[in-house]
Short mmCIF file of C-alpha atoms in Angstrom, two decimals:
data_model
loop_
_atom_site.label_atom_id
_atom_site.label_comp_id
_atom_site.label_asym_id
_atom_site.label_seq_id
_atom_site.Cartn_x
_atom_site.Cartn_y
_atom_site.Cartn_z
CA LEU A 1 -12.24 23.55 12.37
CA PRO A 2 -8.91 25.00 13.53
CA LEU A 3 -9.39 27.75 16.09
CA ASN A 4 -7.32 30.25 14.12
CA TYR A 5 -9.52 29.99 11.00
CA SER A 6 -12.86 31.65 10.45
CA GLU A 7 -15.53 29.49 8.84
CA ASP A 8 -14.92 31.29 5.53
CA GLU A 9 -11.16 30.68 5.68
CA ALA A 10 -11.70 27.03 6.62
CA PHE A 11 -14.03 26.53 3.65
CA LEU A 12 -11.57 28.14 1.25
CA LYS A 13 -8.71 25.99 2.58
CA MET A 14 -10.88 22.87 2.27
CA LEU A 15 -11.79 23.73 -1.33
CA GLU A 16 -8.20 24.46 -2.26
CA ALA A 17 -7.00 21.16 -0.76
CA ALA A 18 -9.77 19.14 -2.45
CA ASN A 19 -9.19 20.82 -5.79
CA ASP A 20 -5.42 20.28 -5.60
CA ARG A 21 -5.91 16.62 -4.77
CA VAL A 22 -8.39 16.00 -7.60
CA ASN A 23 -6.23 17.90 -10.09
CA ASP A 24 -3.17 15.85 -9.02
CA MET A 25 -5.11 12.58 -9.39
CA LEU A 26 -6.35 13.55 -12.84
CA LYS A 27 -2.87 14.59 -13.95
CA ALA A 28 -1.30 11.36 -12.64
CA SER A 29 -3.91 9.13 -14.26
CA GLY A 30 -3.90 10.99 -17.58
CA SER A 31 -7.68 10.69 -17.60
CA GLY A 32 -8.26 14.27 -18.74
CA LYS A 33 -11.17 16.35 -17.50
CA SER A 34 -13.32 15.28 -14.63
CA GLY A 35 -14.52 16.75 -11.42
CA SER A 36 -17.17 17.20 -8.82
CA THR A 37 -19.48 19.74 -7.31
CA VAL A 38 -19.28 20.74 -3.65
CA VAL A 39 -21.74 22.10 -1.12
CA ALA A 40 -20.80 22.42 2.52
CA VAL A 41 -22.25 24.10 5.58
CA ILE A 42 -21.20 24.87 9.12
CA VAL A 43 -23.87 25.69 11.70
CA ARG A 44 -22.51 27.33 14.82
CA ASP A 45 -24.59 29.21 17.39
CA MET A 46 -27.64 29.12 15.05
CA LYS A 47 -25.61 30.83 12.32
CA LEU A 48 -25.29 29.18 8.91
CA HIS A 49 -22.03 29.46 6.97
CA TRP A 50 -21.97 27.86 3.51
CA ILE A 51 -19.92 27.40 0.35
CA ALA A 52 -20.77 25.93 -3.06
CA VAL A 53 -19.04 25.13 -6.34
CA GLY A 54 -20.93 23.64 -9.28
CA ASP A 55 -24.61 22.84 -9.57
CA SER A 56 -25.46 21.15 -6.28
CA HIS A 57 -27.96 23.11 -4.18
CA ILE A 58 -28.29 24.39 -0.64
CA TYR A 59 -31.86 25.16 0.44
CA LEU A 60 -33.21 26.83 3.53
CA TYR A 61 -36.54 25.34 4.60
CA ARG A 62 -38.42 27.92 6.65
CA ASN A 63 -42.14 28.30 7.43
CA GLY A 64 -43.09 25.51 5.01
CA ALA A 65 -41.19 26.96 2.03
CA LEU A 66 -37.91 26.07 0.34
CA MET A 67 -35.50 28.76 -0.82
CA GLN A 68 -32.29 28.02 -2.69
CA ILE A 69 -29.53 30.09 -1.13
CA ASN A 70 -26.66 29.38 -3.52
CA ARG A 71 -26.25 30.02 -7.25
CA ASP A 72 -25.60 27.37 -9.88
CA HIS A 73 -22.35 27.46 -11.82
CA VAL A 74 -23.78 26.28 -15.15
CA TYR A 75 -23.68 27.60 -18.71
CA SER A 76 -27.41 28.42 -18.62
CA VAL A 77 -26.56 31.46 -16.46
CA VAL A 78 -24.28 32.76 -19.24
CA LEU A 79 -26.85 31.96 -21.93
CA ASP A 80 -29.64 33.72 -20.05
CA GLU A 81 -27.46 36.81 -19.57
CA MET A 82 -26.66 36.80 -23.30
CA ALA A 83 -30.39 36.61 -24.08
CA ALA A 84 -31.11 39.46 -21.67
CA ARG A 85 -28.56 41.61 -23.51
CA GLY A 86 -30.11 40.69 -26.89
CA GLU A 87 -27.03 38.81 -28.11
CA ILE A 88 -29.08 35.63 -28.65
CA SER A 89 -32.79 34.90 -28.52
CA SER A 90 -34.48 33.43 -25.46
CA ALA A 91 -35.35 30.37 -27.55
CA GLN A 92 -31.68 29.89 -28.47
CA ALA A 93 -30.71 30.16 -24.82
CA ARG A 94 -33.33 27.57 -23.79
CA ARG A 95 -32.40 25.09 -26.56
CA ASP A 96 -28.61 25.22 -26.24
CA PRO A 97 -27.37 21.63 -25.73
CA GLN A 98 -24.64 22.84 -23.34
CA ARG A 99 -27.14 24.61 -21.08
CA LYS A 100 -26.47 22.32 -18.10
CA ALA A 101 -22.67 22.23 -18.52
CA LEU A 102 -20.75 23.18 -15.40
CA THR A 103 -18.78 26.41 -15.49
CA SER A 104 -17.01 25.79 -12.19
CA TYR A 105 -16.16 22.54 -10.42
CA ILE A 106 -13.51 20.76 -8.38
CA GLY A 107 -10.89 19.31 -10.72
CA MET A 108 -11.06 21.88 -13.52
CA GLY A 109 -7.64 23.31 -12.73
CA LYS A 110 -8.20 26.68 -11.08
CA ILE A 111 -11.74 26.94 -9.68
CA GLU A 112 -13.50 29.64 -11.68
CA LYS A 113 -16.41 30.51 -9.38
CA ILE A 114 -17.04 29.99 -5.69
CA ASP A 115 -20.37 30.93 -4.11
CA ARG A 116 -20.41 31.54 -0.36
CA ASN A 117 -21.77 33.80 2.31
CA ILE A 118 -19.38 36.22 3.93
CA ARG A 119 -21.80 37.09 6.74
CA PRO A 120 -23.56 34.13 8.37
CA LEU A 121 -27.27 33.57 7.88
CA GLN A 122 -29.16 33.65 11.19
CA LEU A 123 -31.19 30.48 11.58
CA ARG A 124 -34.46 30.13 13.46
CA ARG A 125 -35.34 27.24 15.73
CA GLU A 126 -37.59 25.42 13.22
CA ASP A 127 -35.37 26.01 10.15
CA ARG A 128 -33.82 23.14 8.26
CA VAL A 129 -30.98 23.18 5.76
CA LEU A 130 -31.10 20.80 2.80
CA LEU A 131 -28.02 20.03 0.71
CA MET A 132 -28.54 18.05 -2.50
CA SER A 133 -27.06 16.98 -5.79
CA ASP A 134 -28.72 17.45 -9.17
CA GLY A 135 -30.00 13.88 -9.01
CA VAL A 136 -32.55 15.19 -6.47
CA PHE A 137 -33.60 18.62 -7.75
CA GLY A 138 -33.40 17.44 -11.36
CA ILE A 139 -36.12 14.88 -10.66
CA LEU A 140 -38.29 16.32 -7.90
CA THR A 141 -40.22 19.58 -7.97
CA GLU A 142 -39.79 22.13 -5.19
CA GLU A 143 -43.33 21.26 -4.07
CA GLU A 144 -42.37 17.59 -3.71
CA MET A 145 -39.20 18.46 -1.81
CA ALA A 146 -41.14 20.83 0.48
CA ALA A 147 -43.69 18.08 1.16
CA ALA A 148 -40.87 15.78 2.29
CA MET A 149 -39.42 18.53 4.48
CA LYS A 150 -42.76 18.94 6.31
CA LEU A 151 -42.26 15.47 7.79
CA PRO A 152 -40.24 14.87 10.95
CA VAL A 153 -36.50 15.16 10.22
CA SER A 154 -36.05 11.43 10.71
CA GLU A 155 -38.51 10.76 7.85
CA SER A 156 -37.69 13.57 5.40
CA SER A 157 -34.64 11.96 3.84
CA GLU A 158 -36.40 8.63 3.31
CA ALA A 159 -39.37 10.45 1.75
CA LEU A 160 -37.06 12.14 -0.77
CA HIS A 161 -35.49 8.77 -1.57
CA GLN A 162 -38.88 7.10 -2.08
CA MET A 163 -40.17 9.93 -4.32
CA ILE A 164 -37.10 9.66 -6.54
CA ARG A 165 -37.44 5.87 -6.74
CA GLN A 166 -41.14 6.17 -7.62
CA LYS A 167 -40.31 8.41 -10.60
CA ASN A 168 -38.48 5.37 -12.03
CA LYS A 169 -36.41 7.46 -14.48
CA ALA A 170 -34.45 5.32 -16.93
CA ALA A 171 -31.40 7.61 -16.86
CA GLN A 172 -31.60 8.54 -13.16
CA ASP A 173 -28.48 10.43 -12.10
CA ASN A 174 -26.92 9.53 -8.77
CA TYR A 175 -28.44 11.52 -5.94
CA THR A 176 -27.47 12.70 -2.51
CA ALA A 177 -29.48 14.67 0.02
CA LEU A 178 -28.44 15.72 3.51
CA ILE A 179 -30.76 17.49 5.95
#
């Protein structure tokens, strides 16, 4: 992290550079639309700085409980807001086939939505931060993830991996978890 950048500025520069590179690669290859989600954290002096684009999650594990600290950039958010305003029914919102479609991601041209904290989150000594792709939270329940997080740090990641493998889903999405 360059000394003249705050964590927030560094994250924004990183996102801009990654997005430009992916957009350039897509343009050069003529492959059309593609992209990726991003979650990133910096922990400095027990203060958590984070940024997210897409539907990957950042969780804070504190006192035996998991709490997602970022918002998803998916169409379900739009659908649920439309249902809340009475523009569509709740059933229509739940059944929409595009419900999980990303509304912001790296490689979409200009990034539509960026979720980040402006003020750092103060961490406690026993806190853990869990970053994961949808291949983890789409398969495991929060209770299962919390059970893995109760283990020593050196075992938590392997426990998540084993739980996903035991589910033996035919169409298992790729998955990444970092603690």
